[in-house]
mmCIF file of C-alpha atoms in Angstrom:
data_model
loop_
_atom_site.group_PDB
_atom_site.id
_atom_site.type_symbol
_atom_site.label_atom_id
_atom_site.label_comp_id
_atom_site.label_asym_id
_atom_site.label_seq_id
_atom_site.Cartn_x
_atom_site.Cartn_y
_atom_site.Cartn_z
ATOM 1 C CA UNK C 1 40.690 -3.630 10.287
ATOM 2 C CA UNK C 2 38.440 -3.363 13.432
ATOM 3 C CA UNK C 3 37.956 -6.149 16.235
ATOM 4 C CA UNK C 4 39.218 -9.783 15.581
ATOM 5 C CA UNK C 5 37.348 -12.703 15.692
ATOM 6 C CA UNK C 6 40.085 -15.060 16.060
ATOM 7 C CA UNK C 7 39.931 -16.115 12.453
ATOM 8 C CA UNK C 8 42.128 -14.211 10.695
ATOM 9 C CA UNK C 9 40.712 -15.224 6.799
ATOM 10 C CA UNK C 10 37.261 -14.383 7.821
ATOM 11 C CA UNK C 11 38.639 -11.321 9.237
ATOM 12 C CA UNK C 12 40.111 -9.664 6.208
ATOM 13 C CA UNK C 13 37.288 -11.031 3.881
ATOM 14 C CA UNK C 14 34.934 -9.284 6.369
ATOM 15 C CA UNK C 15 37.174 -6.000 5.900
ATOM 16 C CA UNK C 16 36.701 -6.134 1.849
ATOM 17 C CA UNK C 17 33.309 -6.441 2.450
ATOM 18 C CA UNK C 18 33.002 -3.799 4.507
ATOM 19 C CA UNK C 19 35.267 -1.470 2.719
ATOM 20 C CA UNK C 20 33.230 -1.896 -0.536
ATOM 21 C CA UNK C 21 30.012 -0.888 1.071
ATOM 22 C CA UNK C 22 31.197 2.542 0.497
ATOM 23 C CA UNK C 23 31.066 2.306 -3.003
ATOM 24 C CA UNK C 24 33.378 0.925 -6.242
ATOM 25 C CA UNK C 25 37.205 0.370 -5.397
ATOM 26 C CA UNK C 26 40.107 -0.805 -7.282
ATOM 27 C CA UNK C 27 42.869 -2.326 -6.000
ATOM 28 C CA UNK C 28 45.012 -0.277 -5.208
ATOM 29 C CA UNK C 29 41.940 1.654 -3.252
ATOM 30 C CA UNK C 30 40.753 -1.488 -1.531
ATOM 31 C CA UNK C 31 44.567 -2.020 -0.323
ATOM 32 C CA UNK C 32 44.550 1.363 0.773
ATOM 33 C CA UNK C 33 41.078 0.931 2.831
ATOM 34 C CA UNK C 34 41.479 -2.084 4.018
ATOM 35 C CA UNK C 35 45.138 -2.460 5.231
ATOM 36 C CA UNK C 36 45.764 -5.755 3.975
ATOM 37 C CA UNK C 37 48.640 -6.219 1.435
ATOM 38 C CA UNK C 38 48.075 -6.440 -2.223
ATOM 39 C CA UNK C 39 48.325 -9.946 -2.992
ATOM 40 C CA UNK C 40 46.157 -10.584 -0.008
ATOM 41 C CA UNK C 41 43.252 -8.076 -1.172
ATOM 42 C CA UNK C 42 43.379 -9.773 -4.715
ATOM 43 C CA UNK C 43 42.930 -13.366 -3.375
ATOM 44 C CA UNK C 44 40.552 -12.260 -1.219
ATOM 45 C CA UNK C 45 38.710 -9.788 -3.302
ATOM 46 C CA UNK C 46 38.588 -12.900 -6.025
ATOM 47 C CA UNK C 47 37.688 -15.381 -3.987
ATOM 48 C CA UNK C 48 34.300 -13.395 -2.690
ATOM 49 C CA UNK C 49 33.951 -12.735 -6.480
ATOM 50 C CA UNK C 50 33.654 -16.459 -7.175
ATOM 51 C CA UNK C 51 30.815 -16.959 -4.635
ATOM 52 C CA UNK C 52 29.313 -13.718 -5.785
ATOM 53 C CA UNK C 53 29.892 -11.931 -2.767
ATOM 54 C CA UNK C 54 31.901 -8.891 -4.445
ATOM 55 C CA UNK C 55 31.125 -8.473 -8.428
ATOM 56 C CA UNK C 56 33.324 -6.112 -11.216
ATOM 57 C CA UNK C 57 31.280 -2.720 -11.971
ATOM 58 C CA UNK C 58 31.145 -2.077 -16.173
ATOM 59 C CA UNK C 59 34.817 0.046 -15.251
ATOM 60 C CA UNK C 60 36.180 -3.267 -13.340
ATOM 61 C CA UNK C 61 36.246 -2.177 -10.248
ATOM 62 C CA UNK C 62 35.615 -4.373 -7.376
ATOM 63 C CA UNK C 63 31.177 -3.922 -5.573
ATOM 64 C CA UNK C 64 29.540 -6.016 -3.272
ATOM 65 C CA UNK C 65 28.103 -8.933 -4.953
ATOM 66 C CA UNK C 66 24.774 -10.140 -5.864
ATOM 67 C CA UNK C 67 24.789 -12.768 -3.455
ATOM 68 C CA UNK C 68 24.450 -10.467 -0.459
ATOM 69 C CA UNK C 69 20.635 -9.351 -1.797
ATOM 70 C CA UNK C 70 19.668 -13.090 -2.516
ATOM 71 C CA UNK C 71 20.654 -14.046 1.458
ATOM 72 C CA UNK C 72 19.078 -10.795 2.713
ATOM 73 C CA UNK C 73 15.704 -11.724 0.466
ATOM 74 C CA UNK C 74 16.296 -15.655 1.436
ATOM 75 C CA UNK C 75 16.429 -14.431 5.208
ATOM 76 C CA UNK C 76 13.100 -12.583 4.858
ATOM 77 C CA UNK C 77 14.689 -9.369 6.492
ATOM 78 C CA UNK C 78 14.346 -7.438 3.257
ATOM 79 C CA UNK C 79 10.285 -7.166 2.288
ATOM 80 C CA UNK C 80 11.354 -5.269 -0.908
ATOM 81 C CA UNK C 81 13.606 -7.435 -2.779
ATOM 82 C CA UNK C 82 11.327 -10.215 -1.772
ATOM 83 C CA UNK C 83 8.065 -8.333 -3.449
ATOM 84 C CA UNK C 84 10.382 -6.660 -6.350
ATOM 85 C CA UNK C 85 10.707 -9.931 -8.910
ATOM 86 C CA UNK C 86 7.282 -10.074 -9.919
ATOM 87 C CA UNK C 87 6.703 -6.385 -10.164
ATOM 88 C CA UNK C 88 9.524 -6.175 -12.047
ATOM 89 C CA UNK C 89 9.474 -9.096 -14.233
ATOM 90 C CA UNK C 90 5.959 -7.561 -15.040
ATOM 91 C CA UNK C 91 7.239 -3.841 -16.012
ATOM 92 C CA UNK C 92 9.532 -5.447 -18.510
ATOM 93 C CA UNK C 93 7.048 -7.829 -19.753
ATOM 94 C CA UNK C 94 4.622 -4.096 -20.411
ATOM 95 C CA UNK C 95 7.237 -2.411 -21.352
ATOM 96 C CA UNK C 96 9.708 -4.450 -23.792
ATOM 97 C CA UNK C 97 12.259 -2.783 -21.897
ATOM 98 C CA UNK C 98 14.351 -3.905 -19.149
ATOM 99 C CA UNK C 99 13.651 -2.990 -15.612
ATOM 100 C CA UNK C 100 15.828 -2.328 -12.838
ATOM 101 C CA UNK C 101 15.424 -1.177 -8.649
ATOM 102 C CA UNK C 102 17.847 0.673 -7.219
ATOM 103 C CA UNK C 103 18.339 1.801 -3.755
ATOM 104 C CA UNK C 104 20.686 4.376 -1.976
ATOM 105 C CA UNK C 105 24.177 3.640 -0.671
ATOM 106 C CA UNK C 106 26.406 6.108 0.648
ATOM 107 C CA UNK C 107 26.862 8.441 -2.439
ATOM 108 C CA UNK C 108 25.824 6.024 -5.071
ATOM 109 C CA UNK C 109 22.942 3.984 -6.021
ATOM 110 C CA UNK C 110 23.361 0.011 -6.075
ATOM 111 C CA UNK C 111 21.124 -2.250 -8.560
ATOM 112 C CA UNK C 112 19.764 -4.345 -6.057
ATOM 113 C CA UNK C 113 17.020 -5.943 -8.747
ATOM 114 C CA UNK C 114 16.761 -6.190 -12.309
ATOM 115 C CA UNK C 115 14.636 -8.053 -15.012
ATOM 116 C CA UNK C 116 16.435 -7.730 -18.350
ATOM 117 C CA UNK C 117 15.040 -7.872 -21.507
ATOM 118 C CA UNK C 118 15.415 -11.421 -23.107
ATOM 119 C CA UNK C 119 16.958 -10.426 -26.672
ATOM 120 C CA UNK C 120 18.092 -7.335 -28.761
ATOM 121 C CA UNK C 121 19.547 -4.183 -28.414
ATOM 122 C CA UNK C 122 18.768 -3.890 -24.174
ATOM 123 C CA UNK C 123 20.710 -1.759 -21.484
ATOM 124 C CA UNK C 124 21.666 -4.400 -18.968
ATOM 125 C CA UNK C 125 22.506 -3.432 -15.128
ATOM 126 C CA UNK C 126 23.977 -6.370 -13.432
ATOM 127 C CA UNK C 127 22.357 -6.518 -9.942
ATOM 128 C CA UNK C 128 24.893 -5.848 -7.391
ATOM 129 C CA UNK C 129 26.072 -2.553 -9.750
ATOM 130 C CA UNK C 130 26.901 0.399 -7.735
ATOM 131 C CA UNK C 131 26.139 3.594 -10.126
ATOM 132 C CA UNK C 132 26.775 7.147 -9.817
ATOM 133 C CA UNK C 133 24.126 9.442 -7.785
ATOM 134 C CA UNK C 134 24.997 12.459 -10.491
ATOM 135 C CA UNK C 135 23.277 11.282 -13.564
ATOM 136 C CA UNK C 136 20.436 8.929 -15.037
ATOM 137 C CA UNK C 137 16.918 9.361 -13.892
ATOM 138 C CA UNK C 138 16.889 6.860 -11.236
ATOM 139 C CA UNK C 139 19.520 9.214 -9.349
ATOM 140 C CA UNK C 140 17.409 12.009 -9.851
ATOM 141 C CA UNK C 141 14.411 9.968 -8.375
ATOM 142 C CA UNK C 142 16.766 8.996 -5.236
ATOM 143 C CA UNK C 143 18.126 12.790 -4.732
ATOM 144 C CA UNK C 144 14.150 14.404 -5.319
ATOM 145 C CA UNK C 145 12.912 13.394 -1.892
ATOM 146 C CA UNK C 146 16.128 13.561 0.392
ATOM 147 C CA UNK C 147 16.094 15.970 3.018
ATOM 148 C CA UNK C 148 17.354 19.536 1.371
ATOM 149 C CA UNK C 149 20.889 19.597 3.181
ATOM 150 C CA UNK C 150 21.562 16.192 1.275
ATOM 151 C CA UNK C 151 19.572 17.191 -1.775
ATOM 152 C CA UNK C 152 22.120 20.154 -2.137
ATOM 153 C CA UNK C 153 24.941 18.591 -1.519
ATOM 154 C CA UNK C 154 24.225 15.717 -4.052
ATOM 155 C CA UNK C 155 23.627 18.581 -6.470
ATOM 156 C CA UNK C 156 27.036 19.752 -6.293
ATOM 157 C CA UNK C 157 29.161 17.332 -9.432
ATOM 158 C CA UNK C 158 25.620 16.700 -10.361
ATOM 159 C CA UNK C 159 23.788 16.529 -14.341
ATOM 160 C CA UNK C 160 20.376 18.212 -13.146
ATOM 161 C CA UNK C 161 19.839 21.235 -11.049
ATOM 162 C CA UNK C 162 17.495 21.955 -8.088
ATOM 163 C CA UNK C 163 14.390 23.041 -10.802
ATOM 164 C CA UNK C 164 14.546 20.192 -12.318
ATOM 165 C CA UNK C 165 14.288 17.976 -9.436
ATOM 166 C CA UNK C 166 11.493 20.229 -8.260
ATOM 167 C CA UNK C 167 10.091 18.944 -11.446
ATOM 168 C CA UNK C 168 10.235 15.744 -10.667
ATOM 169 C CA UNK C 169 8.724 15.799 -7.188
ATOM 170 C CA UNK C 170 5.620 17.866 -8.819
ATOM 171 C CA UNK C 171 4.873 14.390 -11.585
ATOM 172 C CA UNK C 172 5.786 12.043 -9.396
ATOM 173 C CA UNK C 173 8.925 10.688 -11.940
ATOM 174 C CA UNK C 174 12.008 10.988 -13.788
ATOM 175 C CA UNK C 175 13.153 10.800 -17.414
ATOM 176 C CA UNK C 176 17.219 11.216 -18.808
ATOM 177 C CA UNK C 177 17.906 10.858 -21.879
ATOM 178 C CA UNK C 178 21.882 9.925 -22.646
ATOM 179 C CA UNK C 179 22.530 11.197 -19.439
ATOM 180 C CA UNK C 180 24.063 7.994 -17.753
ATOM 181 C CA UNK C 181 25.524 6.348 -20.992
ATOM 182 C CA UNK C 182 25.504 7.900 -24.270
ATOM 183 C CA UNK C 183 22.671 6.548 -26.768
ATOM 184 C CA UNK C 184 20.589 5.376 -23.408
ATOM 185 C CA UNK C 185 17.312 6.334 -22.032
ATOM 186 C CA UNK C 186 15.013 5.650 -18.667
ATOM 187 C CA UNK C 187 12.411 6.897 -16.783
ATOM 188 C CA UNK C 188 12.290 6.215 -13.068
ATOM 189 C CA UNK C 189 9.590 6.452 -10.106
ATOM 190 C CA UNK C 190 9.872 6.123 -6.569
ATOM 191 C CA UNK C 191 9.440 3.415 -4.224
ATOM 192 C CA UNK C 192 7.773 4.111 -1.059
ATOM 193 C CA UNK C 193 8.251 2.828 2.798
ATOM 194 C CA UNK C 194 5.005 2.239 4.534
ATOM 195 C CA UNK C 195 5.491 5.190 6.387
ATOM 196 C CA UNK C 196 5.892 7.364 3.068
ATOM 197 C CA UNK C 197 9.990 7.631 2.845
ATOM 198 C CA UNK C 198 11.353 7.157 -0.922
ATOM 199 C CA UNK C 199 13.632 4.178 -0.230
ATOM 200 C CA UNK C 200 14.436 2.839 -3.723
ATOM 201 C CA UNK C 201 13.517 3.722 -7.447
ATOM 202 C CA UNK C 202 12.286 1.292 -10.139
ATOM 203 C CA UNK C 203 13.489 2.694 -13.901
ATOM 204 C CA UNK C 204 12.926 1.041 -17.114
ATOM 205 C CA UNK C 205 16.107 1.655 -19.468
ATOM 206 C CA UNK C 206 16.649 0.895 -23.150
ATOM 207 C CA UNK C 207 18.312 2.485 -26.293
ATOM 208 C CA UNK C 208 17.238 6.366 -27.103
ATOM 209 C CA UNK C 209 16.330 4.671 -30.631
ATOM 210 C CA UNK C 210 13.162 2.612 -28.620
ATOM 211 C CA UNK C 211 12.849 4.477 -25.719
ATOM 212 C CA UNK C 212 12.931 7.979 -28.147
ATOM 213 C CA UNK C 213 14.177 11.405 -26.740
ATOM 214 C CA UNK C 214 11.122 11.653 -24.635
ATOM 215 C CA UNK C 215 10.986 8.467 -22.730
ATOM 216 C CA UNK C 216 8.769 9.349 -20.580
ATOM 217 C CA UNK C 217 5.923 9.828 -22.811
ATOM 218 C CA UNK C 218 6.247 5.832 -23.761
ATOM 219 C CA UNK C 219 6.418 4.579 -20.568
ATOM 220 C CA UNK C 220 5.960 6.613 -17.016
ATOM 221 C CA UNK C 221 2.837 5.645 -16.481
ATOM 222 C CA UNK C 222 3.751 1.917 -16.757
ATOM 223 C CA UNK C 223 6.551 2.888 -14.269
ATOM 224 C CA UNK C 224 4.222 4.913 -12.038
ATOM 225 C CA UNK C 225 2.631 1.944 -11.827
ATOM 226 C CA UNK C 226 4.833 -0.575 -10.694
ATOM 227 C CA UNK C 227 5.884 1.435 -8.462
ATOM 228 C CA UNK C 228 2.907 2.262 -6.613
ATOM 229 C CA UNK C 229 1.866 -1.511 -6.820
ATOM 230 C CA UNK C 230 5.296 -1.777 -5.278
ATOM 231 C CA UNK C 231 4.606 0.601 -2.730
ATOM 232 C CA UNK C 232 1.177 -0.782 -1.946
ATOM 233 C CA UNK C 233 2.149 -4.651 -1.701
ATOM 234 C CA UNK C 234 4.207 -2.818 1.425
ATOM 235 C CA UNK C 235 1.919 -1.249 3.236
ATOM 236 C CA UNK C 236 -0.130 -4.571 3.136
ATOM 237 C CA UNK C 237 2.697 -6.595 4.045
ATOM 238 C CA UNK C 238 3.477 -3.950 7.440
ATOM 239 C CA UNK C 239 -0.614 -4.642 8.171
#
């Protein structure tokens, strides 16, 4: 469980924490990372869940919360969650769609801001959702720039191939269609560092039946956009 503080709650809280920052875990495999008995992890693991510190993925499975990104934002250490509301809130309002921003962790990507569409049929990613790297157009944005030992390895249980990522570097954005969730569709673009690294990806996602089999006819240059105004309100910020 690592060094001890001397406060042996805040220990093992600190443990599930840190054992979900690897990705989704149930029970049993939180019990298994952490060391801490059963019971234990489920007190814990709820308790965190009522202050919104750990959340339930759309399987059930036990993610860091969305609490965490509101007290990095609220601290001021994280310039892109701070600048991503707007933007986002923007996108959806251009779009009809909902709008999401997702960022790398470990081998998955975590919704780390969303703006949902306010009524009817809408694809809604809770923030703090940790989603798989293999499928869905805002994986293929995070994979397209990674350096190529990474790249390769992500392609391995992956639903694109290398081409089609080279694809997607070449426009500058991604489209899946019912590759995430059946009857879904999005189209992602990346999110640039001041210093040029791809660091998140902001998708728009909706039913195939809006969206249509070629989302991102409809709407990647309204993503492109956002994006890049993303991207931009950075560089200005690191001035």
């Amino acid at each position: 469980m690592g060094q001890s503080s001397g406060v042996g709650v805040l220990d093992k809280a600190a443990s599930v924490l840190t054992a979900l920052e690897s990705g989704p875990m149930t029970l049993a495999t939180l019990v298994q990372a952490t060391g801490l008995a059963r019971p234990t992890a489920h007190r814990l693991a709820v308790a965190l869940e009522f202050h919104r510190l750990v959340s339930r993925d759309l399987q059930g499975r036990f993610v860091l919360g969305p609490r965490l990104v509101e007290l990095a934002a609220a601290a001021g250490d994280d310039k892109l969650l701070v600048k991503a509301g707007p933007v986002l809130e923007r996108l959806r309002d251009i779009t009809g769609e909902s709008a999401q921003l997702y960022r790398r962790q470990g081998e998955t990507r975590v919704c780390v801001a969303a703006a949902d569409r306010p009524s009817g049929l809408r694809d809604s990613i809770p923030v703090g959702s940790q989603l798989s790297l293999t499928a869905g157009s805002a994986a293929q944005v995070l994979l397209a720039w990674e350096e190529p030992e990474r790249l390769s390895r992500g392609l391995t249980e992956s639903n694109f191939s290398a081409v089609g990522l080279s694809n997607v570097r070449k426009r500058g954005w991604a489209q899946s269609v019912a590759e995430r969730e059946a009857g879904v569709a999005s189209v992602s673009a990346p999110v640039r560092s001041p210093q040029g690294k791809v660091i998140a990806a902001i998708s728009v996602s909706g039913p195939i039946e809006r969206l249509t089999r070629q989302p991102g006819r409809l709407h990647a240059p309204a993503v492109i956009a956002a994006a890049e105004h993303l991207s931009e309100m950075l560089v200005r910020d690191d001035d």
